[in-house]
Amino acid sequence: MKTKQRTLLGLLVLVLLLGGALALLTRQNQKAEQAASEAAQGTIPLSSFAADDLTEIVVTYNGETNTLHSADGGWTLAEDPAYHLDETSCNTMRTALAALNAKRQLTEEPGEDYGFTADSLIVTVTAAGETNTFTFGAENAATGDIYLKKAGDDALYTVVGTKASCFEVRKTDLFGAFNPAGLTSSAIEAVTLTKNGETLTPELTTELLSALSSYVTSQTTDGDPAGRKELAAAVVQTADSTKTLTYYEGMDNYYLTVAGDTSLYTVDGSTVQTILAADAAAADS
């Protein structure tokens, strides 16, 4: 009996030792993978700050400059504060700049073209009261890395090619899709449609509710719907508010305005067709 107990105890100790060795090996592999990943991204620090310390990113791309302000966990476009920004795109830029490392530090060779022109991508970041400006050049054909300059630094750097991609955006690329009326299907209690002077009360079908609460695809602040054909207006009631949505047809798109909001929004054609179909169904009933 004692022999069996000693054998079981020995096996238990062996299992514990093997488990510890496996855990140690796993941690070592994870550290090695992390180190390899960091090395692949670069080890020469160019920009480093805590995410909450960032206050502004200025991006100049293809001759267009957009100034992004960060405050209280949100983002605004300085040139157009009413413009609805895509938070994910802005957060991706912040993450890229919070730990921007270079792979190599070089000395510019006379006569060499590194792709720095008047149209180069330029990114200026302000965080914790410190401002840094980076200019992205051409891609190195051999490595796929991108040349980069830091203002106030005479060195030439290379960074991973993907570092520039999140900044290669125009204002239209920064738009964040949303529902400007703030409607959800479950909150809508009643809808009145007006078309060509005729007022109708359509059935609240799933398709109609989805159309009224669908997202817009672009925004023009202080947009004027003049010159576009008005198709229908929907007065939408919820327990808390009444919203008036007016739909228009233009030369190339369909549009939406929301009463009390000076923006002109672009909407998907299927959304408008659903609204008009509900209008027609109500007229036939």
mmCIF file of C-alpha atoms in Angstrom:
data_model
loop_
_atom_site.group_PDB
_atom_site.id
_atom_site.type_symbol
_atom_site.label_atom_id
_atom_site.label_comp_id
_atom_site.label_asym_id
_atom_site.label_seq_id
_atom_site.Cartn_x
_atom_site.Cartn_y
_atom_site.Cartn_z
ATOM 1 C CA MET A 1 0.000 0.000 0.000
ATOM 2 C CA LYS A 2 2.797 2.411 0.939
ATOM 3 C CA THR A 3 4.611 1.527 -2.292
ATOM 4 C CA LYS A 4 1.543 2.436 -4.346
ATOM 5 C CA GLN A 5 1.164 5.752 -2.457
ATOM 6 C CA ARG A 6 4.815 6.606 -3.074
ATOM 7 C CA THR A 7 4.364 5.803 -6.761
ATOM 8 C CA LEU A 8 1.281 8.007 -7.033
ATOM 9 C CA LEU A 9 3.044 10.817 -5.176
ATOM 10 C CA GLY A 10 5.997 10.547 -7.523
ATOM 11 C CA LEU A 11 3.704 10.689 -10.542
ATOM 12 C CA LEU A 12 1.943 13.749 -9.119
ATOM 13 C CA VAL A 13 5.246 15.539 -8.584
ATOM 14 C CA LEU A 14 6.277 14.650 -12.132
ATOM 15 C CA VAL A 15 2.997 16.012 -13.537
ATOM 16 C CA LEU A 16 3.461 19.245 -11.585
ATOM 17 C CA LEU A 17 7.024 19.597 -12.828
ATOM 18 C CA LEU A 18 5.958 18.968 -16.415
ATOM 19 C CA GLY A 19 3.104 21.470 -16.063
ATOM 20 C CA GLY A 20 5.460 24.114 -14.719
ATOM 21 C CA ALA A 21 7.950 23.466 -17.499
ATOM 22 C CA LEU A 22 5.191 23.725 -20.108
ATOM 23 C CA ALA A 23 3.916 27.008 -18.629
ATOM 24 C CA LEU A 24 7.463 28.408 -18.603
ATOM 25 C CA LEU A 25 8.006 27.362 -22.202
ATOM 26 C CA THR A 26 4.695 28.926 -23.228
ATOM 27 C CA ARG A 27 5.626 32.242 -21.579
ATOM 28 C CA GLN A 28 9.038 32.178 -23.219
ATOM 29 C CA ASN A 29 7.462 31.533 -26.628
ATOM 30 C CA GLN A 30 4.982 34.361 -26.105
ATOM 31 C CA LYS A 31 7.781 36.750 -25.168
ATOM 32 C CA ALA A 32 9.802 35.644 -28.173
ATOM 33 C CA GLU A 33 6.823 36.177 -30.488
ATOM 34 C CA GLN A 34 6.160 39.610 -28.977
ATOM 35 C CA ALA A 35 9.817 40.592 -29.378
ATOM 36 C CA ALA A 36 9.804 39.405 -32.990
ATOM 37 C CA SER A 37 6.631 41.374 -33.689
ATOM 38 C CA GLU A 38 8.066 44.522 -32.116
ATOM 39 C CA ALA A 39 11.280 44.115 -34.090
ATOM 40 C CA ALA A 40 9.303 43.738 -37.317
ATOM 41 C CA GLN A 41 7.467 46.997 -36.559
ATOM 42 C CA GLY A 42 10.676 48.819 -35.672
ATOM 43 C CA THR A 43 12.615 49.598 -32.506
ATOM 44 C CA ILE A 44 13.634 53.245 -33.043
ATOM 45 C CA PRO A 45 11.087 55.419 -31.170
ATOM 46 C CA LEU A 46 9.718 58.403 -33.085
ATOM 47 C CA SER A 47 6.481 59.079 -31.218
ATOM 48 C CA SER A 48 5.262 57.706 -27.898
ATOM 49 C CA PHE A 49 2.479 58.894 -25.625
ATOM 50 C CA ALA A 50 -0.510 57.715 -23.608
ATOM 51 C CA ALA A 51 -3.699 57.606 -25.679
ATOM 52 C CA ASP A 52 -5.531 59.964 -23.306
ATOM 53 C CA ASP A 53 -2.807 62.606 -23.734
ATOM 54 C CA LEU A 54 -3.514 63.160 -27.432
ATOM 55 C CA THR A 55 -5.350 66.377 -28.263
ATOM 56 C CA GLU A 56 -4.923 66.870 -32.014
ATOM 57 C CA ILE A 57 -3.982 65.148 -35.268
ATOM 58 C CA VAL A 58 -3.553 67.192 -38.445
ATOM 59 C CA VAL A 59 -3.447 65.180 -41.680
ATOM 60 C CA THR A 60 -2.563 66.641 -45.070
ATOM 61 C CA TYR A 61 -3.194 64.171 -47.866
ATOM 62 C CA ASN A 62 -3.476 64.902 -51.593
ATOM 63 C CA GLY A 63 -3.591 68.612 -50.856
ATOM 64 C CA GLU A 64 -6.468 68.340 -48.373
ATOM 65 C CA THR A 65 -5.938 69.104 -44.679
ATOM 66 C CA ASN A 66 -8.152 67.722 -41.910
ATOM 67 C CA THR A 67 -7.669 68.663 -38.263
ATOM 68 C CA LEU A 68 -8.976 66.102 -35.788
ATOM 69 C CA HIS A 69 -9.527 67.169 -32.189
ATOM 70 C CA SER A 70 -9.772 64.619 -29.393
ATOM 71 C CA ALA A 71 -11.536 65.505 -26.140
ATOM 72 C CA ASP A 72 -13.644 63.664 -23.571
ATOM 73 C CA GLY A 73 -13.341 60.403 -25.493
ATOM 74 C CA GLY A 74 -14.763 61.850 -28.721
ATOM 75 C CA TRP A 75 -13.537 63.355 -31.982
ATOM 76 C CA THR A 76 -14.450 66.508 -33.905
ATOM 77 C CA LEU A 77 -13.276 67.911 -37.226
ATOM 78 C CA ALA A 78 -11.999 71.444 -36.612
ATOM 79 C CA GLU A 79 -12.758 72.601 -40.151
ATOM 80 C CA ASP A 80 -16.353 71.316 -39.906
ATOM 81 C CA PRO A 81 -17.406 70.612 -36.288
ATOM 82 C CA ALA A 82 -20.879 69.344 -37.260
ATOM 83 C CA TYR A 83 -19.390 66.640 -39.497
ATOM 84 C CA HIS A 84 -19.981 63.129 -38.164
ATOM 85 C CA LEU A 85 -16.614 61.362 -37.891
ATOM 86 C CA ASP A 86 -15.859 57.662 -37.983
ATOM 87 C CA GLU A 87 -14.519 57.065 -34.459
ATOM 88 C CA THR A 88 -12.752 53.858 -35.495
ATOM 89 C CA SER A 89 -10.669 55.618 -38.156
ATOM 90 C CA CYS A 90 -9.656 58.354 -35.731
ATOM 91 C CA ASN A 91 -8.786 55.860 -32.991
ATOM 92 C CA THR A 92 -6.651 53.872 -35.454
ATOM 93 C CA MET A 93 -4.621 57.000 -36.211
ATOM 94 C CA ARG A 94 -4.135 57.663 -32.516
ATOM 95 C CA THR A 95 -2.951 54.101 -31.920
ATOM 96 C CA ALA A 96 -0.481 54.318 -34.814
ATOM 97 C CA LEU A 97 1.040 57.545 -33.473
ATOM 98 C CA ALA A 98 1.049 56.504 -29.815
ATOM 99 C CA ALA A 99 3.791 53.958 -30.584
ATOM 100 C CA LEU A 100 5.399 54.991 -33.872
ATOM 101 C CA ASN A 101 8.771 53.301 -34.320
ATOM 102 C CA ALA A 102 11.184 53.308 -37.228
ATOM 103 C CA LYS A 103 12.936 50.209 -38.539
ATOM 104 C CA ARG A 104 16.072 51.955 -39.784
ATOM 105 C CA GLN A 105 17.809 55.306 -39.421
ATOM 106 C CA LEU A 106 19.637 56.462 -42.540
ATOM 107 C CA THR A 107 21.573 59.399 -43.925
ATOM 108 C CA GLU A 108 20.182 60.914 -47.088
ATOM 109 C CA GLU A 109 22.427 60.341 -50.081
ATOM 110 C CA PRO A 110 22.856 63.263 -52.508
ATOM 111 C CA GLY A 111 20.934 62.775 -55.730
ATOM 112 C CA GLU A 112 18.688 60.040 -54.308
ATOM 113 C CA ASP A 113 14.927 60.456 -54.620
ATOM 114 C CA TYR A 114 13.087 59.435 -51.462
ATOM 115 C CA GLY A 115 9.683 60.586 -52.665
ATOM 116 C CA PHE A 116 9.298 63.735 -50.601
ATOM 117 C CA THR A 117 7.283 66.240 -52.643
ATOM 118 C CA ALA A 118 4.811 69.065 -52.153
ATOM 119 C CA ASP A 119 2.037 66.438 -52.252
ATOM 120 C CA SER A 120 3.560 64.159 -49.601
ATOM 121 C CA LEU A 121 1.455 62.809 -46.758
ATOM 122 C CA ILE A 122 2.127 64.982 -43.680
ATOM 123 C CA VAL A 123 0.897 64.113 -40.186
ATOM 124 C CA THR A 124 1.236 66.410 -37.172
ATOM 125 C CA VAL A 125 0.342 65.087 -33.737
ATOM 126 C CA THR A 126 0.014 66.979 -30.457
ATOM 127 C CA ALA A 127 0.001 65.002 -27.219
ATOM 128 C CA ALA A 128 0.878 65.993 -23.664
ATOM 129 C CA GLY A 129 1.782 69.467 -24.923
ATOM 130 C CA GLU A 130 4.369 68.152 -27.404
ATOM 131 C CA THR A 131 3.966 68.472 -31.170
ATOM 132 C CA ASN A 132 5.697 66.300 -33.778
ATOM 133 C CA THR A 133 5.382 66.393 -37.556
ATOM 134 C CA PHE A 134 6.074 63.432 -39.842
ATOM 135 C CA THR A 135 6.377 63.486 -43.623
ATOM 136 C CA PHE A 136 5.957 60.203 -45.479
ATOM 137 C CA GLY A 137 7.873 59.615 -48.690
ATOM 138 C CA ALA A 138 8.105 56.846 -51.258
ATOM 139 C CA GLU A 139 8.127 53.111 -50.722
ATOM 140 C CA ASN A 140 11.431 51.267 -50.816
ATOM 141 C CA ALA A 141 10.945 48.821 -53.673
ATOM 142 C CA ALA A 142 13.228 46.218 -52.108
ATOM 143 C CA THR A 143 11.825 46.131 -48.555
ATOM 144 C CA GLY A 144 8.308 47.565 -48.922
ATOM 145 C CA ASP A 145 9.072 50.040 -46.119
ATOM 146 C CA ILE A 146 8.297 53.757 -46.429
ATOM 147 C CA TYR A 147 10.748 56.622 -46.043
ATOM 148 C CA LEU A 148 9.871 59.106 -43.342
ATOM 149 C CA LYS A 149 11.186 62.405 -42.001
ATOM 150 C CA LYS A 150 10.557 63.899 -38.585
ATOM 151 C CA ALA A 151 10.532 67.678 -38.333
ATOM 152 C CA GLY A 152 13.580 68.980 -36.491
ATOM 153 C CA ASP A 153 15.516 65.754 -37.091
ATOM 154 C CA ASP A 154 18.098 65.535 -39.881
ATOM 155 C CA ALA A 155 17.936 61.748 -40.094
ATOM 156 C CA LEU A 156 16.014 59.744 -42.670
ATOM 157 C CA TYR A 157 13.952 56.864 -41.355
ATOM 158 C CA THR A 158 12.089 53.877 -42.744
ATOM 159 C CA VAL A 159 8.849 52.575 -41.252
ATOM 160 C CA VAL A 160 6.619 49.599 -42.004
ATOM 161 C CA GLY A 161 4.631 50.259 -45.165
ATOM 162 C CA THR A 162 1.264 49.925 -43.427
ATOM 163 C CA LYS A 163 2.050 52.792 -41.034
ATOM 164 C CA ALA A 164 0.941 55.366 -43.596
ATOM 165 C CA SER A 165 -2.268 53.697 -44.770
ATOM 166 C CA CYS A 166 -4.521 54.822 -41.914
ATOM 167 C CA PHE A 167 -3.636 58.467 -42.655
ATOM 168 C CA GLU A 168 -4.285 58.286 -46.405
ATOM 169 C CA VAL A 169 -7.838 59.549 -46.074
ATOM 170 C CA ARG A 170 -9.871 62.493 -47.273
ATOM 171 C CA LYS A 171 -12.781 64.123 -45.484
ATOM 172 C CA THR A 172 -15.282 61.844 -47.220
ATOM 173 C CA ASP A 173 -13.323 58.810 -46.007
ATOM 174 C CA LEU A 174 -13.596 60.055 -42.423
ATOM 175 C CA PHE A 175 -17.399 60.074 -42.423
ATOM 176 C CA GLY A 176 -19.003 57.764 -39.891
ATOM 177 C CA ALA A 177 -22.335 56.272 -40.951
ATOM 178 C CA PHE A 178 -25.185 56.934 -38.493
ATOM 179 C CA ASN A 179 -28.899 57.652 -38.275
ATOM 180 C CA PRO A 180 -29.224 61.455 -38.042
ATOM 181 C CA ALA A 181 -32.758 61.311 -36.652
ATOM 182 C CA GLY A 182 -31.615 58.981 -33.886
ATOM 183 C CA LEU A 183 -34.415 56.535 -34.640
ATOM 184 C CA THR A 184 -34.559 52.828 -33.861
ATOM 185 C CA SER A 185 -37.156 50.454 -35.274
ATOM 186 C CA SER A 186 -38.410 49.403 -31.847
ATOM 187 C CA ALA A 187 -39.021 53.003 -30.722
ATOM 188 C CA ILE A 188 -41.213 54.083 -33.656
ATOM 189 C CA GLU A 189 -44.905 54.215 -32.683
ATOM 190 C CA ALA A 190 -46.533 55.958 -35.647
ATOM 191 C CA VAL A 191 -45.662 57.329 -39.089
ATOM 192 C CA THR A 192 -47.456 59.816 -41.333
ATOM 193 C CA LEU A 193 -46.332 60.140 -44.957
ATOM 194 C CA THR A 194 -46.927 63.152 -47.170
ATOM 195 C CA LYS A 195 -46.462 63.084 -50.956
ATOM 196 C CA ASN A 196 -47.751 65.520 -53.547
ATOM 197 C CA GLY A 197 -49.910 67.188 -50.909
ATOM 198 C CA GLU A 198 -51.605 63.922 -49.902
ATOM 199 C CA THR A 199 -51.202 62.636 -46.327
ATOM 200 C CA LEU A 200 -51.293 58.898 -45.596
ATOM 201 C CA THR A 201 -50.827 56.610 -42.602
ATOM 202 C CA PRO A 202 -48.943 53.473 -43.697
ATOM 203 C CA GLU A 203 -48.758 50.153 -41.937
ATOM 204 C CA LEU A 204 -45.657 49.872 -39.722
ATOM 205 C CA THR A 205 -44.022 46.997 -41.529
ATOM 206 C CA THR A 206 -40.569 45.705 -40.674
ATOM 207 C CA GLU A 207 -39.265 47.063 -43.990
ATOM 208 C CA LEU A 208 -40.624 50.559 -43.346
ATOM 209 C CA LEU A 209 -39.299 50.687 -39.787
ATOM 210 C CA SER A 210 -35.858 49.566 -40.982
ATOM 211 C CA ALA A 211 -35.823 52.187 -43.736
ATOM 212 C CA LEU A 212 -36.721 55.025 -41.361
ATOM 213 C CA SER A 213 -33.973 54.000 -38.934
ATOM 214 C CA SER A 214 -31.321 53.199 -41.581
ATOM 215 C CA TYR A 215 -27.927 54.889 -41.680
ATOM 216 C CA VAL A 216 -26.963 57.667 -44.086
ATOM 217 C CA THR A 217 -23.881 57.276 -46.275
ATOM 218 C CA SER A 218 -22.504 60.829 -46.456
ATOM 219 C CA GLN A 219 -23.080 64.302 -45.057
ATOM 220 C CA THR A 220 -22.921 67.890 -46.274
ATOM 221 C CA THR A 221 -23.225 70.267 -43.346
ATOM 222 C CA ASP A 222 -25.346 73.344 -44.065
ATOM 223 C CA GLY A 223 -26.478 71.525 -47.199
ATOM 224 C CA ASP A 224 -29.279 72.997 -49.317
ATOM 225 C CA PRO A 225 -31.736 70.549 -50.895
ATOM 226 C CA ALA A 226 -32.756 73.184 -53.466
ATOM 227 C CA GLY A 227 -32.656 71.881 -56.997
ATOM 228 C CA ARG A 228 -33.552 68.365 -55.940
ATOM 229 C CA LYS A 229 -37.008 66.850 -56.357
ATOM 230 C CA GLU A 230 -38.883 66.281 -53.093
ATOM 231 C CA LEU A 231 -40.307 62.762 -53.071
ATOM 232 C CA ALA A 232 -41.919 62.323 -49.666
ATOM 233 C CA ALA A 233 -41.889 63.539 -46.087
ATOM 234 C CA ALA A 234 -42.303 61.263 -43.091
ATOM 235 C CA VAL A 235 -43.393 62.454 -39.661
ATOM 236 C CA VAL A 236 -42.187 59.803 -37.231
ATOM 237 C CA GLN A 237 -43.452 59.624 -33.671
ATOM 238 C CA THR A 238 -41.766 57.898 -30.741
ATOM 239 C CA ALA A 239 -42.636 58.031 -27.053
ATOM 240 C CA ASP A 240 -40.131 60.854 -26.582
ATOM 241 C CA SER A 241 -40.147 62.908 -29.778
ATOM 242 C CA THR A 242 -41.503 63.668 -33.231
ATOM 243 C CA LYS A 243 -39.081 63.715 -36.176
ATOM 244 C CA THR A 244 -39.719 64.949 -39.694
ATOM 245 C CA LEU A 245 -37.664 63.290 -42.428
ATOM 246 C CA THR A 246 -37.837 64.579 -46.006
ATOM 247 C CA TYR A 247 -36.505 62.549 -48.928
ATOM 248 C CA TYR A 248 -35.274 63.971 -52.242
ATOM 249 C CA GLU A 249 -34.054 62.753 -55.607
ATOM 250 C CA GLY A 250 -31.021 64.367 -57.240
ATOM 251 C CA MET A 251 -29.168 63.836 -60.484
ATOM 252 C CA ASP A 252 -27.041 61.011 -59.092
ATOM 253 C CA ASN A 253 -28.234 60.213 -55.551
ATOM 254 C CA TYR A 254 -31.086 60.231 -53.085
ATOM 255 C CA TYR A 255 -30.995 62.647 -50.175
ATOM 256 C CA LEU A 256 -32.467 63.207 -46.735
ATOM 257 C CA THR A 257 -32.996 66.172 -44.463
ATOM 258 C CA VAL A 258 -34.109 66.035 -40.835
ATOM 259 C CA ALA A 259 -36.078 68.967 -39.416
ATOM 260 C CA GLY A 260 -33.896 70.998 -37.057
ATOM 261 C CA ASP A 261 -30.682 69.702 -38.667
ATOM 262 C CA THR A 262 -29.021 71.865 -41.336
ATOM 263 C CA SER A 263 -27.142 68.959 -42.939
ATOM 264 C CA LEU A 264 -28.015 67.288 -46.222
ATOM 265 C CA TYR A 265 -27.472 63.529 -46.119
ATOM 266 C CA THR A 266 -27.074 60.929 -48.849
ATOM 267 C CA VAL A 267 -29.185 57.800 -48.442
ATOM 268 C CA ASP A 268 -29.295 54.479 -50.216
ATOM 269 C CA GLY A 269 -31.785 54.196 -53.055
ATOM 270 C CA SER A 270 -33.389 51.108 -51.536
ATOM 271 C CA THR A 271 -34.264 53.138 -48.438
ATOM 272 C CA VAL A 272 -36.162 55.699 -50.463
ATOM 273 C CA GLN A 273 -37.870 53.033 -52.549
ATOM 274 C CA THR A 274 -39.111 51.363 -49.366
ATOM 275 C CA ILE A 275 -40.542 54.675 -48.155
ATOM 276 C CA LEU A 276 -42.283 55.250 -51.486
ATOM 277 C CA ALA A 277 -43.607 51.691 -51.568
ATOM 278 C CA ALA A 278 -45.125 52.150 -48.121
ATOM 279 C CA ASP A 279 -46.668 55.395 -49.380
ATOM 280 C CA ALA A 280 -48.180 53.584 -52.365
ATOM 281 C CA ALA A 281 -49.495 50.746 -50.204
ATOM 282 C CA ALA A 282 -51.200 53.227 -47.893
ATOM 283 C CA ALA A 283 -52.729 55.045 -50.862
ATOM 284 C CA ASP A 284 -54.199 51.786 -52.181
ATOM 285 C CA SER A 285 -55.719 50.776 -48.833
#
